[in-house]
């Protein structure tokens, strides 16, 4: 199977599930496979907290790559709410579509990291209606990577997100954002249930690795669809367990 190219959305079942770490993992694996990679973050919120932006975090782990943040807002809220609270212009859907297409012209793979989960209000359409990452996927004709938690509750959140994507005919796969170093029964049973849709699993702690080690390890955490070399979940699970 050849890997996904063109625009690929990285969404999640929730905020703080590891979308940024997974974006860096896919970027590193794709670059190791010789692809030109760009990362676009349409709406970055919480910039007043002084933490590095998601694009900066990806760049630290997977540089060098093109990174673009389209709109930044100080409060740690959904992008549309953050725009309203700060009295800043909301991001327009077609501004995001055009920015991603621009990068697609210059790169083999363009990873677009959402904010929070799939149906978070990102900005406004010309009609004044909110748009979500699901709308962006449809407008771009792009597939989506759903980053999911490993523990209790993930099966429901993952199924809801996959169902919403399927309803919109957006092809999708799942990556576990942080696979624990000491998996418990629930992690193993979740892994079994997620495997049919699974495109990768990133070990917990990966985000804190030395970037060189991270880049060398990344292909081993992803299947060929995401430019990795992982082909046997049983071997992988035994090695990481
Ligand atoms: N595999 C991992 N290894 C180490 N830390 C991780 C891993 N996955 C997630 N984390 C940590 O968990 C937190 C949330 O991860 P991350 O920022 O990637 O989430 P996110 O889904 O991108 O959130 P947001 O919705 O804010 O963009 C971060 O502090 C990150 O460093
Ligand atoms: Mg993030």
CSV table of C-alpha atoms and ligand atoms in Angstrom, one decimal:
chain,number,residue,atom,x,y,z
A,1,UNK,CA,0.0,0.0,0.0
A,2,UNK,CA,1.3,3.5,-0.8
A,3,UNK,CA,1.1,6.2,1.9
A,4,UNK,CA,-1.4,9.1,2.1
A,5,UNK,CA,-0.2,12.2,0.2
A,6,UNK,CA,-1.6,15.6,-0.4
A,7,UNK,CA,-3.7,17.2,2.3
A,8,UNK,CA,-4.3,15.0,5.4
A,9,UNK,CA,-6.2,16.3,8.4
A,10,UNK,CA,-5.0,15.4,11.9
A,11,UNK,CA,-8.0,15.6,14.2
A,12,UNK,CA,-8.7,13.9,17.5
A,13,UNK,CA,-11.4,12.5,19.8
A,14,UNK,CA,-10.7,15.5,22.2
A,15,UNK,CA,-8.2,18.1,23.1
A,16,UNK,CA,-4.9,17.0,24.7
A,17,UNK,CA,-5.0,13.6,23.0
A,18,UNK,CA,-1.7,14.0,21.3
A,19,UNK,CA,-2.5,15.5,17.9
A,20,UNK,CA,0.6,17.6,17.9
A,21,UNK,CA,2.9,14.7,18.8
A,22,UNK,CA,1.2,12.5,16.2
A,23,UNK,CA,1.5,15.3,13.6
A,24,UNK,CA,5.3,15.4,14.3
A,25,UNK,CA,5.5,11.6,14.1
A,26,UNK,CA,3.8,11.5,10.7
A,27,UNK,CA,6.0,14.4,9.5
A,28,UNK,CA,9.2,12.7,10.6
A,29,UNK,CA,8.3,9.4,9.0
A,30,UNK,CA,7.2,11.0,5.8
A,31,UNK,CA,10.4,13.0,5.6
A,32,UNK,CA,12.5,9.9,6.3
A,33,UNK,CA,10.7,8.4,3.3
A,34,UNK,CA,11.8,11.3,1.2
A,35,UNK,CA,8.6,13.4,1.1
A,36,UNK,CA,8.4,17.2,1.3
A,37,UNK,CA,6.2,17.9,4.3
A,38,UNK,CA,4.3,21.0,5.5
A,39,UNK,CA,2.3,21.4,8.6
A,40,UNK,CA,-0.6,23.9,8.8
A,41,UNK,CA,-2.4,24.8,12.0
A,42,UNK,CA,-5.5,26.8,11.0
A,43,UNK,CA,-6.4,28.0,14.5
A,44,UNK,CA,-4.0,28.2,17.4
A,45,UNK,CA,-5.5,29.2,20.7
A,46,UNK,CA,-4.1,29.8,24.2
A,47,UNK,CA,-1.1,31.8,22.9
A,48,UNK,CA,-1.2,34.0,26.0
A,49,UNK,CA,0.0,31.1,28.1
A,50,UNK,CA,3.5,31.5,26.7
A,51,UNK,CA,3.7,27.8,25.7
A,52,UNK,CA,5.2,27.0,22.3
A,53,UNK,CA,2.6,26.9,19.5
A,54,UNK,CA,1.8,23.5,18.0
A,55,UNK,CA,3.7,24.3,14.8
A,56,UNK,CA,6.8,25.2,17.0
A,57,UNK,CA,6.3,21.9,18.9
A,58,UNK,CA,6.2,19.9,15.6
A,59,UNK,CA,9.3,21.8,14.3
A,60,UNK,CA,11.3,21.0,17.4
A,61,UNK,CA,10.7,17.3,16.9
A,62,UNK,CA,10.5,17.0,13.1
A,63,UNK,CA,12.5,20.0,11.6
A,64,UNK,CA,13.1,21.0,9.0
A,65,UNK,CA,9.7,21.5,7.6
A,66,UNK,CA,7.4,24.3,6.5
A,67,UNK,CA,5.1,25.3,9.3
A,68,UNK,CA,2.2,27.7,9.1
A,69,UNK,CA,-0.2,29.0,11.7
A,70,UNK,CA,-3.2,30.8,10.0
A,71,UNK,CA,-4.8,32.5,13.0
A,72,UNK,CA,-3.7,32.8,16.7
A,73,UNK,CA,-5.9,33.8,19.6
A,74,UNK,CA,-4.8,34.5,23.3
A,75,UNK,CA,-7.5,32.6,25.2
A,76,UNK,CA,-7.4,28.7,25.5
A,77,UNK,CA,-10.8,28.3,23.9
A,78,UNK,CA,-12.2,26.9,20.7
A,79,UNK,CA,-10.9,29.1,17.8
A,80,UNK,CA,-14.3,30.8,17.0
A,81,UNK,CA,-15.0,31.5,20.7
A,82,UNK,CA,-11.4,32.7,21.2
A,83,UNK,CA,-11.8,35.1,18.2
A,84,UNK,CA,-15.1,36.5,19.7
A,85,UNK,CA,-13.7,36.9,23.2
A,86,UNK,CA,-10.6,38.8,21.9
A,87,UNK,CA,-12.6,40.7,19.4
A,88,UNK,CA,-10.3,39.4,16.6
A,89,UNK,CA,-11.5,38.4,13.1
A,90,UNK,CA,-12.6,34.7,12.9
A,91,UNK,CA,-10.8,32.5,10.4
A,92,UNK,CA,-12.7,32.1,7.1
A,93,UNK,CA,-13.1,28.5,5.7
A,94,UNK,CA,-11.9,29.4,2.3
A,95,UNK,CA,-8.9,31.2,3.6
A,96,UNK,CA,-7.9,27.9,5.3
A,97,UNK,CA,-8.7,25.9,2.1
A,98,UNK,CA,-6.6,28.3,0.0
A,99,UNK,CA,-3.7,28.2,2.4
A,100,UNK,CA,-3.6,24.4,2.5
A,101,UNK,CA,-3.9,24.2,-1.3
A,102,UNK,CA,-1.0,26.6,-1.6
A,103,UNK,CA,1.2,24.2,0.5
A,104,UNK,CA,-0.1,21.2,-1.4
A,105,UNK,CA,1.3,22.8,-4.6
A,106,UNK,CA,4.8,22.9,-3.0
A,107,UNK,CA,4.8,19.7,-0.9
A,108,UNK,CA,4.0,16.0,-1.1
A,109,UNK,CA,2.2,15.9,2.2
A,110,UNK,CA,0.4,18.7,4.1
A,111,UNK,CA,-0.7,17.8,7.6
A,112,UNK,CA,-3.4,20.1,8.9
A,113,UNK,CA,-3.8,20.0,12.7
A,114,UNK,CA,-7.2,20.9,14.1
A,115,UNK,CA,-8.0,22.3,17.5
A,116,UNK,CA,-9.6,20.0,20.0
A,117,UNK,CA,-11.9,17.5,18.4
A,118,UNK,CA,-13.6,17.1,15.0
A,119,UNK,CA,-16.7,19.3,15.4
A,120,UNK,CA,-15.1,22.3,17.3
A,121,UNK,CA,-16.2,25.6,15.7
A,122,UNK,CA,-13.1,26.9,13.9
A,123,UNK,CA,-14.3,30.1,12.3
A,124,UNK,CA,-17.1,31.5,10.1
A,125,UNK,CA,-18.2,30.9,6.5
A,126,UNK,CA,-19.1,33.9,4.3
A,127,UNK,CA,-22.7,33.0,5.2
A,128,UNK,CA,-22.0,33.6,8.9
A,129,UNK,CA,-22.3,29.9,9.8
A,130,UNK,CA,-19.5,28.3,11.8
A,131,UNK,CA,-17.3,25.7,10.1
A,132,UNK,CA,-15.4,22.7,11.6
A,133,UNK,CA,-12.5,20.5,10.7
A,134,UNK,CA,-15.0,18.1,9.1
A,135,UNK,CA,-16.0,20.9,6.7
A,136,UNK,CA,-12.4,21.5,5.9
A,137,UNK,CA,-11.8,17.8,5.1
A,138,UNK,CA,-14.8,17.8,2.8
A,139,UNK,CA,-13.8,21.1,1.1
A,140,UNK,CA,-10.2,19.7,0.5
A,141,UNK,CA,-11.3,16.2,-0.3
A,142,UNK,CA,-8.8,15.1,2.3
A,143,UNK,CA,-8.7,12.0,4.5
A,144,UNK,CA,-8.4,12.4,8.3
A,145,UNK,CA,-6.3,10.9,11.0
A,146,UNK,CA,-8.2,10.6,14.3
A,147,UNK,CA,-5.9,10.7,17.3
A,148,UNK,CA,-7.4,8.7,20.2
A,149,UNK,CA,-6.6,8.0,23.8
A,150,UNK,CA,-5.5,4.5,24.8
A,151,UNK,CA,-7.6,4.2,28.0
A,152,UNK,CA,-11.1,3.8,29.2
A,153,UNK,CA,-13.7,5.9,27.2
A,154,UNK,CA,-11.7,5.8,24.0
A,155,UNK,CA,-13.9,3.3,22.1
A,156,UNK,CA,-17.0,5.6,22.3
A,157,UNK,CA,-15.2,8.8,21.5
A,158,UNK,CA,-13.4,7.1,18.6
A,159,UNK,CA,-16.6,5.5,17.2
A,160,UNK,CA,-18.4,8.8,17.4
A,161,UNK,CA,-15.7,10.6,15.5
A,162,UNK,CA,-15.3,7.9,12.8
A,163,UNK,CA,-19.1,7.9,12.4
A,164,UNK,CA,-19.2,11.7,11.8
A,165,UNK,CA,-16.4,11.4,9.2
A,166,UNK,CA,-18.0,8.4,7.5
A,167,UNK,CA,-21.3,10.3,7.2
A,168,UNK,CA,-19.4,12.9,5.3
A,169,UNK,CA,-17.6,10.3,3.2
A,170,UNK,CA,-14.2,11.4,4.6
A,171,UNK,CA,-11.8,8.4,4.7
A,172,UNK,CA,-10.3,8.0,8.1
A,173,UNK,CA,-7.9,6.0,10.3
A,174,UNK,CA,-6.9,6.1,14.0
A,175,UNK,CA,-3.6,6.7,15.7
A,176,UNK,CA,-3.2,6.2,19.5
A,177,UNK,CA,-1.6,9.4,20.8
A,178,UNK,CA,0.1,8.0,23.8
A,179,UNK,CA,0.5,4.2,24.4
A,180,UNK,CA,1.4,3.6,28.0
A,181,UNK,CA,4.7,2.1,29.0
A,182,UNK,CA,2.9,-0.3,31.3
A,183,UNK,CA,-0.4,-1.2,29.6
A,184,UNK,CA,-3.2,-2.5,31.7
A,185,UNK,CA,-6.1,-4.8,30.7
A,186,UNK,CA,-8.2,-1.9,29.3
A,187,UNK,CA,-5.4,-0.8,27.0
A,188,UNK,CA,-5.0,-4.3,25.5
A,189,UNK,CA,-8.7,-4.8,25.0
A,190,UNK,CA,-9.0,-1.3,23.5
A,191,UNK,CA,-6.1,-2.0,21.2
A,192,UNK,CA,-7.8,-5.2,20.0
A,193,UNK,CA,-11.0,-3.2,19.2
A,194,UNK,CA,-9.2,-0.3,17.5
A,195,UNK,CA,-6.9,-2.5,15.4
A,196,UNK,CA,-9.2,-2.7,12.3
A,197,UNK,CA,-8.9,1.1,11.9
A,198,UNK,CA,-5.5,1.6,13.4
A,199,UNK,CA,-2.8,3.4,11.4
A,200,UNK,CA,-0.3,3.9,14.3
A,201,UNK,CA,0.4,4.2,18.0
A,202,UNK,CA,2.9,6.6,19.5
A,203,UNK,CA,4.5,5.6,22.9
A,204,UNK,CA,3.8,7.8,25.9
A,205,UNK,CA,6.8,10.0,26.5
A,206,UNK,CA,7.6,10.3,22.8
A,207,UNK,CA,7.0,14.1,22.9
A,208,UNK,CA,9.8,14.5,25.4
A,209,UNK,CA,12.4,12.4,23.5
A,210,UNK,CA,15.5,13.8,22.0
A,211,UNK,CA,14.5,15.0,18.5
A,212,UNK,CA,17.1,12.7,16.8
A,213,UNK,CA,15.8,9.6,18.6
A,214,UNK,CA,12.3,10.7,17.9
A,215,UNK,CA,13.0,11.0,14.2
A,216,UNK,CA,14.7,7.6,14.0
A,217,UNK,CA,11.9,6.0,16.0
A,218,UNK,CA,8.8,7.6,14.2
A,219,UNK,CA,8.6,5.2,11.2
A,220,UNK,CA,8.3,2.2,13.7
A,221,UNK,CA,5.1,3.7,15.2
A,222,UNK,CA,3.2,4.1,12.0
A,223,UNK,CA,1.8,1.8,9.3
A,224,UNK,CA,2.8,2.3,5.6
A,225,UNK,CA,-0.4,4.4,5.1
A,226,UNK,CA,1.3,7.0,7.2
A,227,UNK,CA,4.8,6.4,5.7
A,228,UNK,CA,5.9,4.1,8.5
A,229,UNK,CA,7.1,0.5,8.6
A,230,UNK,CA,4.9,-1.0,11.2
A,231,UNK,CA,3.1,-4.1,9.9
A,232,UNK,CA,2.5,-6.4,12.9
A,233,UNK,CA,0.6,-5.1,15.9
A,234,UNK,CA,1.4,-8.2,17.9
A,235,UNK,CA,5.1,-7.8,17.5
A,236,UNK,CA,4.8,-4.1,18.1
A,237,UNK,CA,2.7,-4.6,21.3
A,238,UNK,CA,5.1,-7.2,22.7
A,239,UNK,CA,8.1,-5.0,22.1
A,240,UNK,CA,6.5,-1.9,23.6
A,241,UNK,CA,4.7,-3.7,26.5
B,1,LIG,N1,3.2,10.3,23.0
B,1,LIG,C1,3.4,11.3,23.8
B,1,LIG,N2,4.5,11.5,24.5
B,1,LIG,C2,4.7,12.5,25.4
B,1,LIG,N3,3.9,13.4,25.7
B,1,LIG,C3,2.7,13.3,25.0
B,1,LIG,C4,2.4,12.3,24.1
B,1,LIG,N4,1.1,12.5,23.6
B,1,LIG,C5,0.7,13.7,24.2
B,1,LIG,N5,1.6,14.1,25.1
B,1,LIG,C6,1.6,15.3,25.9
B,1,LIG,O1,0.2,15.5,26.2
B,1,LIG,C7,-0.1,16.8,26.1
B,1,LIG,C8,-1.2,17.0,25.0
B,1,LIG,O2,-0.6,16.5,23.7
B,1,LIG,P1,-0.8,17.4,22.4
B,1,LIG,O3,-0.4,18.8,22.7
B,1,LIG,O4,-0.1,16.7,21.3
B,1,LIG,O5,-2.4,17.3,22.3
B,1,LIG,P2,-3.3,17.9,21.2
B,1,LIG,O6,-4.3,16.9,20.9
B,1,LIG,O7,-2.4,18.4,20.1
B,1,LIG,O8,-4.0,19.1,21.9
B,1,LIG,P3,-4.6,20.5,21.3
B,1,LIG,O9,-6.1,20.2,21.1
B,1,LIG,O10,-4.3,21.5,22.4
B,1,LIG,O11,-3.9,20.8,20.0
B,1,LIG,C9,1.1,17.6,25.8
B,1,LIG,O12,1.7,18.1,27.0
B,1,LIG,C10,2.0,16.5,25.2
B,1,LIG,O13,3.4,16.8,25.4
B,2,LIG,MG1,-2.1,20.3,19.4
